[in-house]
N, CA, C and O atoms as a DFTB+ gen file, in Angstrom:
756 C
 N C O
     1  1     121.269     147.461      33.621
     2  2     121.994     146.463      34.395
     3  2     121.726     146.666      35.880
     4  3     121.616     145.691      36.623
     5  1     121.620     147.887      36.315
     6  2     121.342     148.147      37.724
     7  2     119.983     147.583      38.129
     8  3     119.818     147.112      39.254
     9  1     119.040     147.628      37.248
    10  2     117.711     147.091      37.558
    11  2     117.790     145.583      37.739
    12  3     117.167     145.060      38.663
    13  1     118.512     144.873      36.915
    14  2     118.660     143.418      37.031
    15  2     119.358     143.057      38.341
    16  3     118.978     142.103      39.019
    17  1     120.385     143.836      38.686
    18  2     121.130     143.562      39.907
    19  2     120.229     143.700      41.138
    20  3     120.328     142.897      42.065
    21  1     119.376     144.684      41.156
    22  2     118.439     144.888      42.256
    23  2     117.427     143.770      42.356
    24  3     117.084     143.355      43.463
    25  1     116.941     143.268      41.238
    26  2     115.985     142.158      41.250
    27  2     116.656     140.892      41.765
    28  3     116.062     140.157      42.554
    29  1     117.874     140.629      41.335
    30  2     118.593     139.433      41.800
    31  2     118.824     139.482      43.305
    32  3     118.724     138.472      44.000
    33  1     119.132     140.664      43.783
    34  2     119.347     140.820      45.220
    35  2     118.065     140.529      45.995
    36  3     118.107     139.872      47.035
    37  1     116.934     141.008      45.502
    38  2     115.645     140.744      46.133
    39  2     115.311     139.258      46.067
    40  3     114.814     138.689      47.038
    41  1     115.577     138.640      44.945
    42  2     115.319     137.199      44.780
    43  2     116.216     136.416      45.730
    44  3     115.766     135.453      46.352
    45  1     117.475     136.816      45.849
    46  2     118.420     136.145      46.734
    47  2     117.955     136.260      48.198
    48  3     118.002     135.273      48.931
    49  1     117.508     137.451      48.632
    50  2     116.994     137.643      49.987
    51  2     115.745     136.804      50.214
    52  3     115.581     136.194      51.270
    53  1     114.875     136.777      49.229
    54  2     113.658     135.982      49.341
    55  2     114.007     134.497      49.424
    56  3     113.413     133.761      50.211
    57  1     114.969     134.058      48.613
    58  2     115.414     132.659      48.650
    59  2     115.996     132.285      49.997
    60  3     115.743     131.190      50.499
    61  1     116.770     133.178      50.588
    62  2     117.359     132.934      51.907
    63  2     116.247     132.829      52.960
    64  3     116.308     131.956      53.826
    65  1     115.253     133.687      52.903
    66  2     114.135     133.645      53.857
    67  2     113.347     132.342      53.712
    68  3     112.980     131.720      54.709
    69  1     113.090     131.936      52.478
    70  2     112.366     130.677      52.233
    71  2     113.197     129.504      52.745
    72  3     112.660     128.574      53.347
    73  1     114.498     129.548      52.506
    74  2     115.390     128.490      52.994
    75  2     115.388     128.399      54.510
    76  3     115.318     127.299      55.058
    77  1     115.463     129.522      55.193
    78  2     115.427     129.540      56.654
    79  2     114.089     129.041      57.187
    80  3     114.043     128.292      58.163
    81  1     113.014     129.454      56.552
    82  2     111.690     128.995      56.962
    83  2     111.566     127.483      56.774
    84  3     111.035     126.784      57.637
    85  1     112.052     126.994      55.659
    86  2     112.001     125.554      55.389
    87  2     112.817     124.794      56.426
    88  3     112.363     123.767      56.931
    89  1     114.008     125.276      56.752
    90  2     114.852     124.631      57.767
    91  2     114.161     124.640      59.118
    92  3     114.158     123.629      59.820
    93  1     113.574     125.777      59.490
    94  2     112.864     125.875      60.757
    95  2     111.705     124.877      60.817
    96  3     111.537     124.185      61.821
    97  1     110.912     124.799      59.755
    98  2     109.777     123.871      59.723
    99  2     110.247     122.419      59.759
   100  3     109.590     121.572      60.366
   101  1     111.362     122.127      59.124
   102  2     111.909     120.769      59.137
   103  2     112.367     120.392      60.545
   104  3     112.092     119.288      61.015
   105  1     113.055     121.298      61.207
   106  2     113.495     121.039      62.588
   107  2     112.288     120.874      63.500
   108  3     112.274     119.987      64.353
   109  1     111.285     121.711      63.329
   110  2     110.063     121.608      64.127
   111  2     109.367     120.267      63.904
   112  3     108.907     119.644      64.860
   113  1     109.286     119.820      62.655
   114  2     108.625     118.543      62.373
   115  2     109.434     117.368      62.915
   116  3     108.855     116.374      63.355
   117  1     110.755     117.466      62.890
   118  2     111.601     116.407      63.463
   119  2     111.395     116.343      64.972
   120  3     111.253     115.259      65.536
   121  1     111.380     117.496      65.622
   122  2     111.165     117.530      67.072
   123  2     109.795     116.949      67.433
   124  3     109.675     116.187      68.393
   125  1     108.773     117.304      66.671
   126  2     107.427     116.769      66.926
   127  2     107.409     115.253      66.720
   128  3     106.774     114.531      67.488
   129  1     108.092     114.778      65.705
   130  2     108.151     113.339      65.441
   131  2     108.860     112.604      66.566
   132  3     108.409     111.542      66.994
   133  1     109.967     113.161      67.050
   134  2     110.693     112.539      68.166
   135  2     109.793     112.484      69.396
   136  3     109.715     111.449      70.058
   137  1     109.120     113.577      69.704
   138  2     108.221     113.598      70.869
   139  2     107.095     112.570      70.723
   140  3     106.747     111.888      71.687
   141  1     106.544     112.464      69.550
   142  2     105.481     111.499      69.306
   143  2     105.994     110.071      69.469
   144  3     105.318     109.228      70.060
   145  1     107.168     109.804      68.955
   146  2     107.749     108.458      69.081
   147  2     108.035     108.113      70.538
   148  3     107.759     106.995      70.973
   149  1     108.578     109.050      71.288
   150  2     108.856     108.805      72.702
   151  2     107.564     108.568      73.455
   152  3     107.493     107.679      74.303
   153  1     106.530     109.362      73.152
   154  2     105.235     109.192      73.821
   155  2     104.629     107.825      73.479
   156  3     104.095     107.149      74.357
   157  1     104.708     107.429      72.236
   158  2     104.170     106.121      71.835
   159  2     104.953     104.995      72.507
   160  3     104.359     104.012      72.950
   161  1     106.268     105.126      72.589
   162  2     107.089     104.119      73.253
   163  2     106.718     104.021      74.727
   164  3     106.623     102.922      75.274
   165  1     106.508     105.173      75.375
   166  2     106.137     105.186      76.784
   167  2     104.801     104.478      76.997
   168  3     104.671     103.663      77.909
   169  1     103.808     104.784      76.161
   170  2     102.496     104.134      76.288
   171  2     102.604     102.633      76.063
   172  3     101.979     101.849      76.776
   173  1     103.389     102.236      75.081
   174  2     103.589     100.813      74.815
   175  2     104.256     100.138      76.004
   176  3     103.843      99.056      76.422
   177  1     105.286     100.774      76.549
   178  2     105.978     100.214      77.707
   179  2     105.033     100.098      78.901
   180  3     105.059      99.091      79.608
   181  1     104.202     101.111      79.135
   182  2     103.257     101.059      80.250
   183  2     102.243      99.938      80.060
   184  3     101.910      99.241      81.018
   185  1     101.753      99.755      78.854
   186  2     100.817      98.661      78.588
   187  2     101.477      97.310      78.812
   188  3     100.863      96.402      79.373
   189  1     102.725      97.172      78.375
   190  2     103.448      95.918      78.592
   191  2     103.663      95.654      80.077
   192  3     103.539      94.519      80.536
   193  1     103.985      96.701      80.822
   194  2     104.188      96.543      82.260
   195  2     102.885      96.208      82.976
   196  3     102.875      95.400      83.905
   197  1     101.787      96.826      82.550
   198  2     100.481      96.465      83.123
   199  2     100.191      94.988      82.878
   200  3      99.752      94.273      83.778
   201  1     100.442      94.542      81.648
   202  2     100.237      93.128      81.325
   203  2     101.122      92.234      82.182
   204  3     100.700      91.157      82.605
   205  1     102.353      92.682      82.438
   206  2     103.276      91.913      83.277
   207  2     102.737      91.804      84.701
   208  3     102.824      90.742      85.317
   209  1     102.184      92.891      85.223
   210  2     101.601      92.868      86.569
   211  2     100.396      91.936      86.631
   212  3     100.262      91.148      87.568
   213  1      99.528      92.026      85.642
   214  2      98.347      91.152      85.611
   215  2      98.778      89.691      85.488
   216  3      98.232      88.820      86.166
   217  1      99.745      89.429      84.633
   218  2     100.264      88.058      84.514
   219  2     100.858      87.587      85.838
   220  3     100.730      86.421      86.211
   221  1     101.508      88.511      86.540
   222  2     102.075      88.173      87.845
   223  2     101.013      87.764      88.846
   224  3     101.167      86.754      89.533
   225  1      99.927      88.539      88.942
   226  2      98.869      88.159      89.886
   227  2      98.165      86.878      89.442
   228  3      97.754      86.070      90.276
   229  1      98.028      86.694      88.126
   230  2      97.432      85.441      87.640
   231  2      98.300      84.242      88.022
   232  3      97.790      83.217      88.473
   233  1      99.617      84.378      87.837
   234  2     100.516      83.275      88.176
   235  2     100.533      83.040      89.682
   236  3     100.543      81.893      90.130
   237  1     100.537      84.117      90.465
   238  2     100.508      83.962      91.922
   239  2      99.221      83.276      92.363
   240  3      99.260      82.390      93.217
   241  1      98.082      83.667      91.799
   242  2      96.808      83.022      92.141
   243  2      96.850      81.535      91.788
   244  3      96.392      80.693      92.560
   245  1      97.399      81.225      90.627
   246  2      97.509      79.816      90.204
   247  2      98.409      79.042      91.172
   248  3      98.054      77.951      91.619
   249  1      99.556      79.604      91.485
   250  2     100.500      78.923      92.385
   251  2      99.885      78.707      93.770
   252  3     100.050      77.645      94.369
   253  1      99.181      79.713      94.268
   254  2      98.567      79.575      95.592
   255  2      97.452      78.538      95.594
   256  3      97.268      77.820      96.576
   257  1      96.709      78.460      94.493
   258  2      95.614      77.487      94.442
   259  2      96.114      76.048      94.285
   260  3      95.394      75.106      94.613
   261  1      97.329      75.875      93.793
   262  2      97.885      74.531      93.587
   263  2      99.058      74.235      94.512
   264  3      99.764      73.246      94.318
   265  1      99.271      75.073      95.502
   266  2     100.438      74.937      96.369
   267  2     100.100      74.118      97.594
   268  3      99.220      74.474      98.378
   269  1     100.806      73.024      97.745
   270  2     100.669      72.215      98.946
   271  2     101.936      72.346      99.779
   272  3     102.180      71.559     100.694
   273  1     102.732      73.345      99.449
   274  2     104.016      73.564     100.107
   275  2     103.859      74.139     101.488
   276  3     102.785      74.077     102.086
   277  1     104.940      74.698     101.990
   278  2     104.916      75.245     103.359
   279  2     103.944      76.407     103.491
   280  3     103.570      77.056     102.514
   281  1     103.549      76.645     104.741
   282  2     102.627      77.741     105.033
   283  2     103.256      79.088     104.659
   284  3     102.570      79.977     104.154
   285  1     104.565      79.234     104.910
   286  2     105.277      80.473     104.590
   287  2     105.441      80.579     103.076
   288  3     106.075      79.731     102.447
   289  1     104.867      81.621     102.506
   290  2     104.869      81.798     101.037
   291  2     106.005      82.715     100.555
   292  3     106.032      83.112      99.390
   293  1     106.934      83.046     101.448
   294  2     108.013      83.973     101.101
   295  2     108.849      83.458      99.938
   296  3     109.149      84.217      99.016
   297  1     109.234      82.174      99.962
   298  2     110.072      81.639      98.888
   299  2     109.323      81.639      97.551
   300  3     109.911      81.936      96.511
   301  1     108.047      81.312      97.577
   302  2     107.242      81.365      96.363
   303  2     107.239      82.781      95.784
   304  3     107.422      82.961      94.580
   305  1     107.034      83.776      96.635
   306  2     107.026      85.168      96.176
   307  2     108.389      85.580      95.634
   308  3     108.470      86.262      94.613
   309  1     109.452      85.173      96.306
   310  2     110.801      85.491      95.826
   311  2     111.062      84.871      94.453
   312  3     111.660      85.503      93.583
   313  1     110.609      83.629      94.266
   314  2     110.791      82.957      92.970
   315  2     110.017      83.690      91.871
   316  3     110.529      83.882      90.768
   317  1     108.787      84.097      92.176
   318  2     107.989      84.833      91.189
   319  2     108.596      86.203      90.890
   320  3     108.567      86.658      89.747
   321  1     109.143      86.857      91.907
   322  2     109.789      88.156      91.688
   323  2     110.966      87.996      90.736
   324  3     111.166      88.820      89.843
   325  1     111.736      86.946      90.924
   326  2     112.873      86.696      90.036
   327  2     112.409      86.420      88.607
   328  3     113.044      86.854      87.646
   329  1     111.308      85.700      88.476
   330  2     110.780      85.343      87.153
   331  2     110.136      86.538      86.442
   332  3     110.352      86.734      85.246
   333  1     109.352      87.333      87.165
   334  2     108.568      88.406      86.536
   335  2     109.179      89.800      86.677
   336  3     108.852      90.693      85.896
   337  1     110.051      89.997      87.650
   338  2     110.609      91.324      87.869
   339  2     109.655      92.256      88.596
   340  3     109.855      93.470      88.596
   341  1     108.621      91.702      89.217
   342  2     107.623      92.486      89.952
   343  2     107.782      92.243      91.446
   344  3     108.357      91.241      91.872
   345  1     107.262      93.176      92.228
   346  2     107.109      92.937      93.667
   347  2     105.811      92.154      93.855
   348  3     104.849      92.362      93.116
   349  1     105.779      91.255      94.838
   350  2     104.592      90.447      95.119
   351  2     104.253      90.533      96.593
   352  3     105.139      90.626      97.443
   353  1     102.948      90.499      96.890
   354  2     102.478      90.513      98.274
   355  2     101.219      89.675      98.378
   356  3     100.376      89.665      97.480
   357  1     101.112      88.969      99.503
   358  2      99.886      88.252      99.855
   359  2      99.332      88.918     101.110
   360  3     100.023      89.043     102.121
   361  1      98.078      89.341     101.028
   362  2      97.404      89.996     102.152
   363  2      96.413      89.023     102.778
   364  3      95.763      88.250     102.074
   365  1      96.302      89.062     104.095
   366  2      95.194      88.429     104.807
   367  2      94.348      89.577     105.304
   368  3      94.794      90.384     106.120
   369  1      93.117      89.649     104.809
   370  2      92.313      90.845     105.059
   371  2      93.017      92.003     104.370
   372  3      93.351      91.913     103.189
   373  1      93.244      93.090     105.099
   374  2      93.954      94.221     104.502
   375  2      95.389      94.363     105.032
   376  3      95.986      95.433     104.922
   377  1      95.932      93.299     105.599
   378  2      97.268      93.328     106.209
   379  2      98.236      92.464     105.399
   380  3      97.927      91.326     105.046
   381  1      99.422      93.032     105.110
   382  2     100.461      92.289     104.384
   383  2     100.983      91.163     105.255
   384  3     101.488      91.391     106.354
   385  1     100.853      89.937     104.745
   386  2     101.353      88.789     105.496
   387  2     102.690      88.318     104.929
   388  3     103.612      88.020     105.688
   389  1     102.801      88.248     103.599
   390  2     104.043      87.857     102.925
   391  2     104.312      88.872     101.817
   392  3     103.389      89.298     101.122
   393  1     105.569      89.257     101.657
   394  2     105.875      90.241     100.631
   395  2     107.328      90.151     100.190
   396  3     108.181      89.621     100.902
   397  1     107.587      90.677      99.006
   398  2     108.957      90.831      98.527
   399  2     109.433      92.269      98.712
   400  3     110.595      92.578      98.450
   401  1     108.546      93.140      99.160
   402  2     108.897      94.551      99.342
   403  2     109.740      94.689     100.612
   404  3     109.359      94.237     101.692
   405  1     110.894      95.328     100.441
   406  2     111.838      95.477     101.547
   407  2     112.094      96.959     101.787
   408  3     112.342      97.724     100.854
   409  1     112.028      97.349     103.066
   410  2     112.404      98.701     103.496
   411  2     113.349      98.567     104.674
   412  3     113.105      97.786     105.594
   413  1     114.417      99.326     104.639
   414  2     115.416      99.301     105.715
   415  2     115.910      97.886     105.996
   416  3     116.159      97.525     107.146
   417  1     116.048      97.090     104.941
   418  2     116.598      95.741     105.064
   419  2     115.627      94.694     105.577
   420  3     116.015      93.541     105.766
   421  1     114.387      95.060     105.806
   422  2     113.377      94.137     106.341
   423  2     112.181      94.040     105.403
   424  3     111.803      95.021     104.762
   425  1     111.589      92.855     105.328
   426  2     110.341      92.695     104.573
   427  2     109.241      93.469     105.297
   428  3     109.137      93.436     106.524
   429  1     108.434      94.155     104.518
   430  2     107.408      95.019     105.095
   431  2     106.127      94.204     105.261
   432  3     105.255      94.209     104.392
   433  1     106.031      93.510     106.382
   434  2     104.819      92.745     106.694
   435  2     104.126      93.410     107.876
   436  3     104.753      94.119     108.663
   437  1     102.825      93.169     107.985
   438  2     102.053      93.741     109.082
   439  2     101.503      95.126     108.787
   440  3     100.782      95.690     109.610
   441  1     101.829      95.682     107.632
   442  2     101.295      96.997     107.269
   443  2      99.977      96.819     106.534
   444  3      99.699      95.755     105.982
   445  1      99.178      97.862     106.534
   446  2      97.834      97.771     105.962
   447  2      97.754      98.361     104.562
   448  3      98.529      99.239     104.185
   449  1      96.803      97.856     103.817
   450  2      96.489      98.351     102.483
   451  2      95.833      99.721     102.602
   452  3      95.105      99.979     103.560
   453  1      96.085     100.594     101.640
   454  2      95.462     101.921     101.624
   455  2      93.940     101.778     101.615
   456  3      93.405     100.845     101.015
   457  1      93.249     102.699     102.277
   458  2      91.793     102.611     102.427
   459  2      91.051     102.619     101.095
   460  3      90.086     101.876     100.918
   461  1      91.501     103.466     100.147
   462  2      90.800     103.524      98.858
   463  2      90.906     102.199      98.105
   464  3      89.958     101.791      97.435
   465  1      92.044     101.531      98.208
   466  2      92.189     100.221      97.556
   467  2      91.423      99.139      98.319
   468  3      90.845      98.238      97.711
   469  1      91.421      99.230      99.639
   470  2      90.664      98.253     100.443
   471  2      89.182      98.296     100.086
   472  3      88.521      97.259     100.027
   473  1      88.665      99.491      99.849
   474  2      87.250      99.621      99.476
   475  2      86.972      98.916      98.143
   476  3      85.993      98.181      98.021
   477  1      87.828      99.142      97.155
   478  2      87.625      98.542      95.829
   479  2      87.780      97.029      95.877
   480  3      86.947      96.297      95.341
   481  1      88.841      96.564      96.515
   482  2      89.189      95.147      96.423
   483  2      88.490      94.307      97.488
   484  3      87.897      93.273      97.179
   485  1      88.559      94.750      98.730
   486  2      88.006      93.935      99.813
   487  2      86.501      94.109      99.992
   488  3      85.791      93.133     100.235
   489  1      86.006      95.349      99.873
   490  2      84.579      95.576     100.093
   491  2      83.747      95.278      98.846
   492  3      82.695      94.644      98.934
   493  1      84.220      95.737      97.683
   494  2      83.480      95.510      96.445
   495  2      83.849      94.196      95.769
   496  3      83.105      93.708      94.918
   497  1      84.994      93.618      96.139
   498  2      85.433      92.364      95.540
   499  2      85.913      92.494      94.105
   500  3      85.878      91.528      93.342
   501  1      86.365      93.696      93.738
   502  2      86.808      93.937      92.364
   503  2      88.335      93.934      92.281
   504  3      89.015      94.285      93.245
   505  1      88.861      93.540      91.140
   506  2      90.296      93.656      90.890
   507  2      90.612      95.107      90.564
   508  3      89.736      95.875      90.168
   509  1      91.870      95.466      90.735
   510  2      92.317      96.819      90.409
   511  2      93.651      96.735      89.676
   512  3      94.592      96.103      90.156
   513  1      93.726      97.370      88.523
   514  2      94.976      97.488      87.774
   515  2      95.178      98.967      87.503
   516  3      94.303      99.624      86.939
   517  1      96.325      99.493      87.902
   518  2      96.603     100.907      87.684
   519  2      97.704     101.402      88.582
   520  3      98.513     100.623      89.086
   521  1      97.730     102.703      88.781
   522  2      98.749     103.332      89.620
   523  2      98.292     103.345      91.063
   524  3      97.117     103.556      91.360
   525  1      99.251     103.113      91.961
   526  2      98.958     103.192      93.394
   527  2     100.258     103.454      94.138
   528  3     101.341     103.104      93.670
   529  1     100.131     104.068      95.288
   530  2     101.293     104.246      96.145
   531  2     101.366     103.066      97.085
   532  3     100.392     102.717      97.751
   533  1     102.536     102.457      97.127
   534  2     102.788     101.351      98.047
   535  2     103.887     101.818      98.984
   536  3     105.046     101.955      98.591
   537  1     103.504     102.058     100.225
   538  2     104.431     102.533     101.246
   539  2     105.187     103.783     100.788
   540  3     106.394     103.903     100.997
   541  1     104.459     104.706     100.164
   542  2     105.023     105.979      99.752
   543  2     105.741     105.971      98.411
   544  3     106.283     106.999      98.005
   545  1     105.760     104.850      97.720
   546  2     106.436     104.743      96.418
   547  2     105.378     104.448      95.356
   548  3     104.561     103.542      95.520
   549  1     105.399     105.216      94.269
   550  2     104.441     104.998      93.187
   551  2     104.743     103.699      92.449
   552  3     105.888     103.420      92.091
   553  1     103.693     102.914      92.229
   554  2     103.804     101.631      91.533
   555  2     102.732     101.536      90.440
   556  3     101.663     102.137      90.544
   557  1     103.037     100.790      89.424
   558  2     102.048     100.304      88.477
   559  2     101.729      98.909      88.989
   560  3     102.638      98.092      89.141
   561  1     100.449      98.613      89.261
   562  2     100.173      97.379      89.978
   563  2      98.860      96.712      89.584
   564  3      98.003      97.279      88.906
   565  1      98.762      95.475      90.051
   566  2      97.559      94.677      89.885
   567  2      97.206      94.078      91.247
   568  3      98.023      93.399      91.870
   569  1      95.991      94.336      91.693
   570  2      95.475      93.757      92.934
   571  2      94.296      92.859      92.577
   572  3      93.439      93.240      91.780
   573  1      94.255      91.678      93.162
   574  2      93.165      90.729      92.911
   575  2      92.679      90.190      94.259
   576  3      93.491      89.752      95.075
   577  1      91.360      90.218      94.504
   578  2      90.855      89.683      95.777
   579  2      90.991      88.161      95.837
   580  3      90.935      87.480      94.813
   581  1      91.170      87.647      97.040
   582  2      91.162      86.202      97.261
   583  2      89.890      85.858      98.036
   584  3      89.315      86.707      98.717
   585  1      89.469      84.617      97.924
   586  2      88.197      84.197      98.524
   587  2      88.395      82.959      99.386
   588  3      89.262      82.130      99.109
   589  1      87.587      82.841     100.427
   590  2      87.606      81.628     101.250
   591  2      86.711      80.564     100.612
   592  3      86.183      80.761      99.517
   593  1      86.546      79.444     101.301
   594  2      85.760      78.331     100.759
   595  2      84.301      78.700     100.503
   596  3      83.662      78.126      99.621
   597  1      83.770      79.658     101.270
   598  2      82.375      80.063     101.102
   599  2      82.200      81.149     100.035
   600  3      81.080      81.577      99.757
   601  1      83.319      81.592      99.438
   602  2      83.241      82.604      98.387
   603  2      83.366      84.035      98.868
   604  3      83.279      84.968      98.070
   605  1      83.569      84.220     100.169
   606  2      83.732      85.561     100.723
   607  2      85.168      86.045     100.521
   608  3      86.118      85.267     100.609
   609  1      85.307      87.335     100.250
   610  2      86.645      87.916     100.094
   611  2      87.352      87.880     101.441
   612  3      86.837      88.386     102.438
   613  1      88.543      87.274     101.460
   614  2      89.284      87.166     102.716
   615  2      90.677      87.808     102.656
   616  3      91.420      87.782     103.638
   617  1      91.016      88.370     101.524
   618  2      92.328      88.987     101.377
   619  2      92.545      89.372      99.925
   620  3      91.594      89.516      99.158
   621  1      93.784      89.534      99.566
   622  2      94.104      89.878      98.182
   623  2      95.549      89.550      97.898
   624  3      96.346      89.306      98.803
   625  1      95.869      89.552      96.607
   626  2      97.249      89.384      96.171
   627  2      97.624      90.591      95.325
   628  3      96.767      91.251      94.737
   629  1      98.918      90.865      95.277
   630  2      99.436      92.058      94.625
   631  2     100.667      91.702      93.805
   632  3     101.509      90.910      94.230
   633  1     100.756      92.304      92.620
   634  2     101.991      92.306      91.835
   635  2     102.163      93.722      91.318
   636  3     101.216      94.311      90.796
   637  1     103.355      94.274      91.455
   638  2     103.560      95.654      91.030
   639  2     105.005      95.958      90.702
   640  3     105.928      95.277      91.147
   641  1     105.170      97.002      89.911
   642  2     106.491      97.473      89.509
   643  2     106.588      98.936      89.918
   644  3     105.737      99.747      89.552
   645  1     107.624      99.269      90.676
   646  2     107.769     100.655      91.113
   647  2     108.203     101.520      89.935
   648  3     108.953     101.082      89.062
   649  1     107.718     102.748      89.932
   650  2     108.111     103.672      88.872
   651  2     109.588     104.010      88.975
   652  3     110.205     104.374      87.974
   653  1     110.171     103.898      90.166
   654  2     111.615     104.111      90.314
   655  2     112.386     103.093      89.491
   656  3     113.296     103.448      88.741
   657  1     112.019     101.830      89.633
   658  2     112.737     100.799      88.867
   659  2     112.397     100.910      87.384
   660  3     113.247     100.650      86.532
   661  1     111.162     101.294      87.070
   662  2     110.768     101.473      85.669
   663  2     111.604     102.558      85.013
   664  3     112.115     102.366      83.910
   665  1     111.749     103.708      85.687
   666  2     112.504     104.802      85.075
   667  2     113.976     104.459      84.975
   668  3     114.647     104.902      84.043
   669  1     114.491     103.684      85.908
   670  2     115.891     103.276      85.831
   671  2     116.158     102.316      84.693
   672  3     117.258     102.296      84.140
   673  1     115.155     101.512      84.334
   674  2     115.318     100.535      83.265
   675  2     115.003     101.152      81.911
   676  3     115.755     100.958      80.955
   677  1     113.900     101.894      81.813
   678  2     113.422     102.329      80.514
   679  2     113.789     103.749      80.125
   680  3     113.760     104.071      78.937
   681  1     114.139     104.625      81.084
   682  2     114.475     105.996      80.725
   683  2     115.656     106.072      79.769
   684  3     115.608     106.857      78.822
   685  1     116.732     105.278      79.976
   686  2     117.812     105.302      78.980
   687  2     117.331     104.892      77.590
   688  3     117.820     105.415      76.588
   689  1     116.382     103.966      77.521
   690  2     115.834     103.563      76.221
   691  2     115.095     104.710      75.553
   692  3     115.188     104.885      74.338
   693  1     114.344     105.514      76.356
   694  2     113.656     106.676      75.794
   695  2     114.669     107.634      75.181
   696  3     114.499     108.109      74.058
   697  1     115.725     107.907      75.940
   698  2     116.751     108.842      75.458
   699  2     117.413     108.297      74.204
   700  3     117.603     109.037      73.239
   701  1     117.770     107.013      74.198
   702  2     118.423     106.412      73.043
   703  2     117.514     106.469      71.815
   704  3     117.967     106.768      70.710
   705  1     116.224     106.177      72.022
   706  2     115.274     106.243      70.908
   707  2     115.195     107.653      70.343
   708  3     115.231     107.833      69.126
   709  1     115.088     108.650      71.205
   710  2     115.019     110.038      70.753
   711  2     116.277     110.463      70.012
   712  3     116.199     111.116      68.971
   713  1     117.429     110.096      70.545
   714  2     118.700     110.461      69.901
   715  2     118.834     109.759      68.556
   716  3     119.287     110.364      67.585
   717  1     118.444     108.491      68.490
   718  2     118.528     107.750      67.222
   719  2     117.659     108.387      66.148
   720  3     118.090     108.553      65.007
   721  1     116.441     108.739      66.515
   722  2     115.532     109.359      65.543
   723  2     116.091     110.714      65.120
   724  3     116.072     111.049      63.936
   725  1     116.589     111.495      66.078
   726  2     117.135     112.813      65.748
   727  2     118.333     112.684      64.806
   728  3     118.455     113.440      63.842
   729  1     119.225     111.712      65.093
   730  2     120.424     111.522      64.258
   731  2     120.035     111.119      62.853
   732  3     120.586     111.645      61.885
   733  1     119.108     110.207      62.723
   734  2     118.669     109.775      61.378
   735  2     118.008     110.931      60.629
   736  3     118.246     111.125      59.437
   737  1     117.193     111.681      61.326
   738  2     116.507     112.799      60.667
   739  2     117.513     113.890      60.280
   740  3     117.392     114.499      59.218
   741  1     118.490     114.129      61.132
   742  2     119.492     115.150      60.813
   743  2     120.349     114.774      59.617
   744  3     120.802     115.642      58.872
   745  1     120.571     113.471      59.433
   746  2     121.379     113.043      58.296
   747  2     120.658     113.315      56.965
   748  3     121.294     113.414      55.916
   749  1     119.347     113.432      57.022
   750  2     118.569     113.753      55.821
   751  2     118.831     115.191      55.392
   752  3     118.841     115.507      54.202
   753  1     119.044     116.066      56.394
   754  2     119.312     117.478      56.082
   755  2     120.610     117.576      55.343
   756  3     121.032     118.674      54.980
C-alpha cells in the first residue's frame, strides 16, 4: 500500500505541474493574441486614416479646380475640415496661404513647408503620403503639388490628421478591444 501511495503522490505532483504549464501557455497565447489583434487594428486604422487624407486632398483639388468663389479659401477649408476631420492647407510655393491649422488662437499662415517635403513635392513634382511634422506636431498626411496653366508646379495642397487627435480618438478603442478579447478568452478558462 505504501508503494501505491507514493506513486499517486508522484502522479499528483506531475499532474499539478502539467496543469500549471498548460495554464501558463494558455495565458501566454491569450496575451499574444491580444497583442496581435491590437497591432492589426492599429494598422487597419492607419490605412483608413491614410485613405482619409488622400481623399481629403483629392476633394480639395476638385473643389479648387471648380471653385469660382471668393479668393479667400478659408471657408472652403473649414467646410472640408468639418466633413473629413482633417487639417487642410493651401500653399503658394512653399508658404502656407490658407489653413485650418491654429496655434495660439491664430491660423498659421505665412510659414514655410519643411525642406525635405519641399524637395519631394515642389522640386520633383511628386505627391507624398506618410508621416510628417507640421509645426512640431506629428501628422499622418497627404501632400499634392498644384500646377499653373503652363503645367509648372506652383504650390501644393495638404490634408493631414495629427497623431495627437488620432490617439485621443482611437486609443480608447485599442484598450476596449484588448480588454474585450481578454475577457472573452478568460471566460473560456
